[in-house]
Every structure is written in C-alpha cells, then in structure tokens.
Tab-separated table of C-alpha atoms in Angstrom:
chain	number	residue	atom	x	y	z
N	1	MET	CA	7.898	10.575	-12.818
N	2	ALA	CA	9.666	11.996	-15.837
N	3	TYR	CA	12.389	10.255	-17.782
N	4	ASN	CA	14.918	10.577	-20.534
N	5	VAL	CA	16.735	7.766	-22.331
N	6	LYS	CA	20.091	8.050	-24.060
N	7	GLU	CA	21.517	5.165	-26.017
N	8	ASP	CA	25.159	4.792	-26.873
N	9	GLY	CA	26.030	1.504	-28.531
N	10	ASN	CA	24.887	-1.276	-26.271
N	11	ILE	CA	24.446	0.988	-23.249
N	12	ALA	CA	21.081	2.598	-22.551
N	13	THR	CA	21.118	5.251	-19.850
N	14	VAL	CA	17.745	5.984	-18.311
N	15	TYR	CA	17.509	9.242	-16.357
N	16	LEU	CA	14.599	9.048	-13.961
N	17	ASP	CA	13.210	12.158	-12.320
N	18	GLY	CA	10.662	12.606	-9.539
N	19	GLU	CA	9.029	10.234	-7.094
N	20	ILE	CA	8.725	6.531	-7.825
N	21	ASP	CA	5.789	4.847	-6.149
N	22	MET	CA	3.122	2.255	-6.940
N	23	ASP	CA	1.366	4.718	-9.237
N	24	VAL	CA	4.280	4.880	-11.690
N	25	THR	CA	5.844	1.415	-11.444
N	26	ASP	CA	4.048	0.140	-14.558
N	27	LYS	CA	5.361	3.129	-16.490
N	28	ALA	CA	8.884	2.514	-15.162
N	29	LYS	CA	8.736	-1.177	-16.088
N	30	GLU	CA	7.402	-0.403	-19.570
N	31	LEU	CA	10.383	1.870	-20.014
N	32	ILE	CA	13.137	-0.347	-18.603
N	33	MET	CA	12.116	-3.909	-19.466
N	34	PRO	CA	12.210	-3.584	-23.293
N	35	LEU	CA	15.756	-2.230	-23.030
N	36	ILE	CA	16.780	-5.264	-20.975
N	37	GLU	CA	14.938	-7.607	-23.325
N	38	ALA	CA	16.943	-6.023	-26.172
N	39	LYS	CA	19.964	-7.148	-24.107
N	40	LYS	CA	21.170	-3.595	-23.546
N	41	GLU	CA	23.291	-2.826	-20.525
N	42	VAL	CA	20.959	-0.480	-18.693
N	43	HIS	CA	22.284	2.358	-16.559
N	44	LEU	CA	19.613	3.820	-14.289
N	45	ASN	CA	20.576	7.326	-13.257
N	46	LEU	CA	18.780	8.062	-9.990
N	47	LYS	CA	20.251	11.429	-9.042
N	48	ASP	CA	16.917	13.215	-9.537
N	49	VAL	CA	14.737	10.620	-7.851
N	50	GLN	CA	13.731	12.241	-4.566
N	51	TYR	CA	11.575	9.403	-3.275
N	52	MET	CA	11.261	5.691	-3.868
N	53	ASP	CA	9.056	3.248	-1.984
N	54	SER	CA	8.901	-0.554	-1.900
N	55	SER	CA	7.176	-0.612	-5.312
N	56	GLY	CA	10.113	1.241	-6.842
N	57	ILE	CA	12.543	-1.114	-5.128
N	58	SER	CA	10.594	-4.014	-6.644
N	59	VAL	CA	11.176	-2.541	-10.103
N	60	LEU	CA	14.910	-2.394	-9.378
N	61	ILE	CA	14.944	-6.033	-8.217
N	62	GLU	CA	12.850	-7.225	-11.153
N	63	SER	CA	15.059	-5.351	-13.642
N	64	HIS	CA	18.224	-6.706	-12.035
N	65	GLN	CA	16.948	-10.282	-12.102
N	66	LYS	CA	15.672	-10.046	-15.690
N	67	ALA	CA	19.022	-8.630	-16.831
N	68	MET	CA	20.934	-11.440	-15.122
N	69	GLU	CA	18.631	-13.970	-16.727
N	70	LEU	CA	19.371	-12.496	-20.181
N	71	GLY	CA	23.100	-12.167	-19.599
N	72	THR	CA	23.234	-8.406	-19.326
N	73	LYS	CA	23.135	-6.017	-16.366
N	74	VAL	CA	21.433	-3.046	-14.779
N	75	ILE	CA	23.717	-0.556	-13.052
N	76	LEU	CA	22.353	2.073	-10.680
N	77	LYS	CA	24.196	5.362	-11.120
N	78	GLU	CA	24.420	8.570	-9.061
N	79	ILE	CA	21.907	7.255	-6.564
N	80	SER	CA	20.278	10.031	-4.560
N	81	LYS	CA	20.699	9.941	-0.794
N	82	SER	CA	17.041	9.181	-0.144
N	83	VAL	CA	16.948	6.274	-2.624
N	84	LEU	CA	20.220	4.859	-1.274
N	85	LYS	CA	18.735	4.892	2.204
N	86	VAL	CA	15.777	2.780	1.068
N	87	ILE	CA	18.045	0.382	-0.851
N	88	MET	CA	20.128	-0.055	2.305
N	89	MET	CA	17.058	-0.475	4.471
N	90	ALA	CA	16.098	-3.376	2.167
N	91	LYS	CA	19.691	-4.656	2.482
N	92	LEU	CA	20.077	-4.716	-1.290
N	93	GLU	CA	23.339	-2.791	-1.572
N	94	GLN	CA	25.270	-6.029	-2.019
N	95	ILE	CA	22.736	-7.490	-4.447
N	96	LEU	CA	22.075	-4.675	-6.919
N	97	ASN	CA	24.865	-3.110	-9.001
N	98	LEU	CA	25.525	0.276	-7.406
N	99	GLU	CA	27.979	2.801	-8.797
W	1	MET	CA	3.795	20.237	21.121
W	2	ASN	CA	0.576	18.252	20.780
W	3	LEU	CA	-1.233	17.973	17.482
W	4	SER	CA	-3.898	15.959	15.684
W	5	GLU	CA	-4.664	16.165	11.992
W	6	SER	CA	-6.569	13.868	9.695
W	7	LYS	CA	-7.420	13.729	6.030
W	8	ASP	CA	-9.455	11.498	3.731
W	9	PHE	CA	-8.074	10.128	0.475
W	10	ILE	CA	-9.758	8.216	-2.339
W	11	VAL	CA	-8.450	4.644	-2.265
W	12	ASN	CA	-6.269	4.443	-5.355
W	13	SER	CA	-2.592	4.568	-6.200
W	14	GLY	CA	-2.938	8.114	-7.531
W	15	SER	CA	-3.667	9.278	-3.973
W	16	LEU	CA	-0.311	8.129	-2.617
W	17	LYS	CA	1.373	11.357	-3.670
W	18	ASP	CA	-1.284	13.328	-1.764
W	19	VAL	CA	-0.753	11.066	1.260
W	20	ARG	CA	2.943	11.971	1.213
W	21	LEU	CA	2.180	15.672	0.784
W	22	PHE	CA	-0.214	15.612	3.743
W	23	SER	CA	2.298	13.730	5.897
W	24	ARG	CA	5.161	16.058	5.003
W	25	ASP	CA	2.998	19.094	5.786
W	26	VAL	CA	2.114	17.718	9.215
W	27	PHE	CA	5.701	16.743	10.032
W	28	GLU	CA	6.895	20.157	8.891
W	29	LYS	CA	4.821	21.653	11.713
W	30	LEU	CA	6.505	19.297	14.169
W	31	ASN	CA	9.943	20.466	13.102
W	32	LEU	CA	11.241	16.910	12.869
W	33	ASP	CA	14.702	15.937	11.731
W	34	LYS	CA	14.712	15.579	7.931
W	35	ASN	CA	15.794	11.918	7.972
W	36	LEU	CA	13.182	10.952	10.527
W	37	LYS	CA	10.539	12.893	8.618
W	38	GLU	CA	11.280	11.018	5.380
W	39	GLU	CA	11.290	7.665	7.185
W	40	LEU	CA	7.887	8.413	8.696
W	41	VAL	CA	6.545	9.556	5.323
W	42	LEU	CA	7.752	6.260	3.831
W	43	ALA	CA	6.054	4.234	6.591
W	44	ILE	CA	2.775	6.111	6.099
W	45	ALA	CA	2.917	5.783	2.313
W	46	GLU	CA	3.636	2.050	2.590
W	47	ALA	CA	0.682	1.529	4.934
W	48	ALA	CA	-1.574	3.506	2.592
W	49	GLN	CA	-0.247	1.487	-0.329
W	50	ASN	CA	-1.129	-1.714	1.511
W	51	ILE	CA	-4.736	-0.523	1.774
W	52	VAL	CA	-4.862	0.113	-1.992
W	53	LYS	CA	-3.034	-3.114	-2.829
W	54	HIS	CA	-4.510	-5.561	-0.348
W	55	ALA	CA	-7.690	-4.268	1.335
W	56	TYR	CA	-8.978	-3.179	-2.086
W	57	LYS	CA	-7.380	-5.965	-4.102
W	58	GLY	CA	-9.300	-6.527	-7.331
W	59	ILE	CA	-11.278	-3.299	-6.935
W	60	GLU	CA	-10.068	-0.948	-9.633
W	61	ASP	CA	-12.437	1.995	-9.398
W	62	THR	CA	-13.866	2.956	-6.071
W	63	ASP	CA	-15.127	6.156	-4.504
W	64	ASP	CA	-14.306	4.754	-1.079
W	65	LYS	CA	-12.034	6.816	1.056
W	66	MET	CA	-9.359	5.921	3.542
W	67	GLN	CA	-8.614	8.221	6.425
W	68	ILE	CA	-5.194	8.952	7.859
W	69	LYS	CA	-4.897	10.583	11.250
W	70	ILE	CA	-1.580	11.807	12.617
W	71	SER	CA	-1.478	12.680	16.316
W	72	LEU	CA	1.306	13.691	18.633
W	73	ASN	CA	0.801	13.595	22.379
W	74	ASP	CA	3.643	13.890	24.880
W	75	ASN	CA	6.174	13.016	22.177
W	76	LYS	CA	4.302	9.853	21.247
W	77	LEU	CA	3.444	9.848	17.575
W	78	GLU	CA	0.376	7.851	16.604
W	79	ILE	CA	-0.706	7.373	13.006
W	80	GLY	CA	-4.116	5.835	12.371
W	81	PHE	CA	-5.300	4.342	9.090
W	82	PHE	CA	-8.994	3.682	8.569
W	83	ASP	CA	-10.506	1.916	5.588
W	84	LYS	CA	-13.624	0.059	4.483
W	85	GLY	CA	-11.918	-2.591	2.375
W	86	LYS	CA	-11.681	-6.322	2.922
W	87	PRO	CA	-11.013	-7.185	6.560
W	88	VAL	CA	-7.331	-7.677	7.213
W	89	VAL	CA	-6.366	-11.165	8.347
W	90	GLU	CA	-3.371	-10.452	10.543
W	91	GLU	CA	-2.016	-13.988	10.281
W	92	ASN	CA	-1.625	-13.457	6.535
W	93	ILE	CA	0.545	-10.383	6.927
W	94	GLN	CA	4.190	-11.178	6.764
W	95	HIS	CA	7.096	-9.439	5.171
W	96	ARG	CA	9.376	-11.505	3.055
W	97	GLN	CA	12.704	-12.754	4.363
W	98	LEU	CA	15.417	-10.324	3.304
W	99	ASP	CA	17.623	-13.058	1.920
W	100	ASP	CA	14.776	-14.141	-0.349
W	101	ILE	CA	15.441	-11.620	-3.103
W	102	LYS	CA	12.268	-11.075	-5.069
W	103	PRO	CA	10.072	-8.137	-5.955
W	104	GLY	CA	7.372	-7.331	-3.399
W	105	GLY	CA	6.848	-7.881	0.299
W	106	LEU	CA	9.084	-5.061	1.431
W	107	GLY	CA	6.471	-2.498	2.444
W	108	THR	CA	5.515	-4.203	5.694
W	109	PHE	CA	9.189	-4.757	6.464
W	110	PHE	CA	9.874	-1.014	6.062
W	111	ILE	CA	6.936	-0.129	8.317
W	112	ASN	CA	8.195	-2.462	11.023
W	113	GLN	CA	11.736	-1.120	10.704
W	114	ILE	CA	10.655	2.490	11.057
W	115	MET	CA	7.879	2.329	13.664
W	116	ASP	CA	7.925	1.091	17.272
W	117	ASP	CA	4.534	-0.605	17.140
W	118	VAL	CA	2.148	-1.766	14.425
W	119	VAL	CA	-1.283	-2.808	15.693
W	120	PHE	CA	-4.613	-3.577	14.060
W	121	LYS	CA	-7.443	-2.474	16.326
W	122	LYS	CA	-11.015	-3.724	16.293
W	123	ASP	CA	-12.535	-0.613	17.795
W	124	GLN	CA	-14.295	1.016	14.872
W	125	LYS	CA	-17.894	0.537	13.782
W	126	LYS	CA	-17.718	3.073	10.974
W	127	TRP	CA	-14.646	1.466	9.394
W	128	VAL	CA	-13.568	-2.093	8.602
W	129	ASN	CA	-9.846	-1.862	9.291
W	130	HIS	CA	-8.031	0.358	11.768
W	131	LEU	CA	-4.260	0.188	11.731
W	132	VAL	CA	-2.268	2.130	14.287
W	133	LEU	CA	1.433	2.858	13.917
W	134	THR	CA	3.224	4.390	16.882
W	135	LYS	CA	6.650	5.809	17.515
W	136	ASN	CA	8.098	7.409	20.590
W	137	LEU	CA	9.877	10.531	19.377
W	138	SER	CA	11.724	10.950	22.689
W	139	ASN	CA	14.053	8.197	21.491
W	140	ASN	CA	15.118	10.179	18.433
C-alpha cells in the first residue's frame, strides 16, 4: 500500500494506492487515526485501491466511528468499483460517508 | 475443464498477497467472469486470514505452512485449506450481525456470502484443520 496526504485547512485528503489487507491495516491506521485525532475532516480517496478485504473495511469502520466520536468526519471519495462492492457486501453504504 | 492446484504458504499476514496471486493465477486458467473471480479471491484470502488470525493467534513468528488447494471437477469448485494451528472450535465461529456496526467479524460473513458451502472436515492426520469451501459454478 502506498499513500499520499494533502492537507488544505482543516481537510486532510489521504490518497491510498494498492491492496489493503491485514498486512497493511496497522500502517493505514497509523496514517489515518492521528489526522482524525487532530480533528481534521479526513477524505479517503480510494480510486487506486484495487482490493480491500474485511481488515480494510474494519479500518474504515474504526475511522468513521472515531471521527464521529470526536465531532469530525471521514468521507470516502472516488471509491473504486472493487472496494465499493465489498462495502456493499458488508451493507455499509448507508453507514459510511460515501461520495 | 477439470483442474487441481495447490500451494504452501508460510502462515503470516505477509503471505496473503501471495495467496491472492496464486488464486488469481488459477482462476485465470478457468476463464472465470471477472466479478466472480474477485469474489472467490476475497473468500480465499479471508479464509487464509482466519488461519493467520485465529488458528495461529498469539504466534508471531512461525515457519509453519498452510496449504491451499483449488480443484474444479464437473463445474464444482472446491477450495481446501490445511493448517497445523490450534484446532478450530466450530461453535465459536460466528460472523457478527450486520446491524452491529463494529470493526471485525466480517471475514466469515463474506466467505458465507460468496461460497455455497463451508465445512470443516476431520479427515486429515497430517494437518490439524481442514476447511473446505465449495461453489457450484454451473449456477453462475
């Protein structure tokens, strides 16, 4: 998994690239959680994520819940077809913020 | 087309990428629909992840291997997972309720959604756990 972060005011956009599985979830959390804890609105751009498994979905849920707890939000942007399919399989399309 | 291929993988999370590569290679030979192929790869990767996460829970560094065997006979796809971890207690395996939104517990749910049957067999002396996932490809 590769990534790139761009910050503009209170919005941090995280561009994730590659496959997100159990092997990289710690890395993903270490990247996303501090931004949420800094109360940034986090935009996760998932257009270049070709694969995500249940571990990756757990990171999305955890990030979403942490953001809600701290009064900010995580928005999933440009979700790739394969990731959207997994989100829908988990019936999370109404729970997570999808754009 | 009938086929049977198997491969051993070291039991750790770093092997999951290789598990997906192996699965994709096998399914490429079967000329499966792209969506179905990716669903099956997800099911296999989730089952392999469960071995790393649960059968080898608390064991960080191991040289143990798990074996994955993909077979197709008369359009029935059978995927076997063999490991030497802690014995699986089937009663303890349950996916979380979907309306209970929390991280974790989705892998088994995905496997059950994608496959027709998920069975633990007690037929192996060489291995501790033997999970068999099946799917009838005639229905797709």
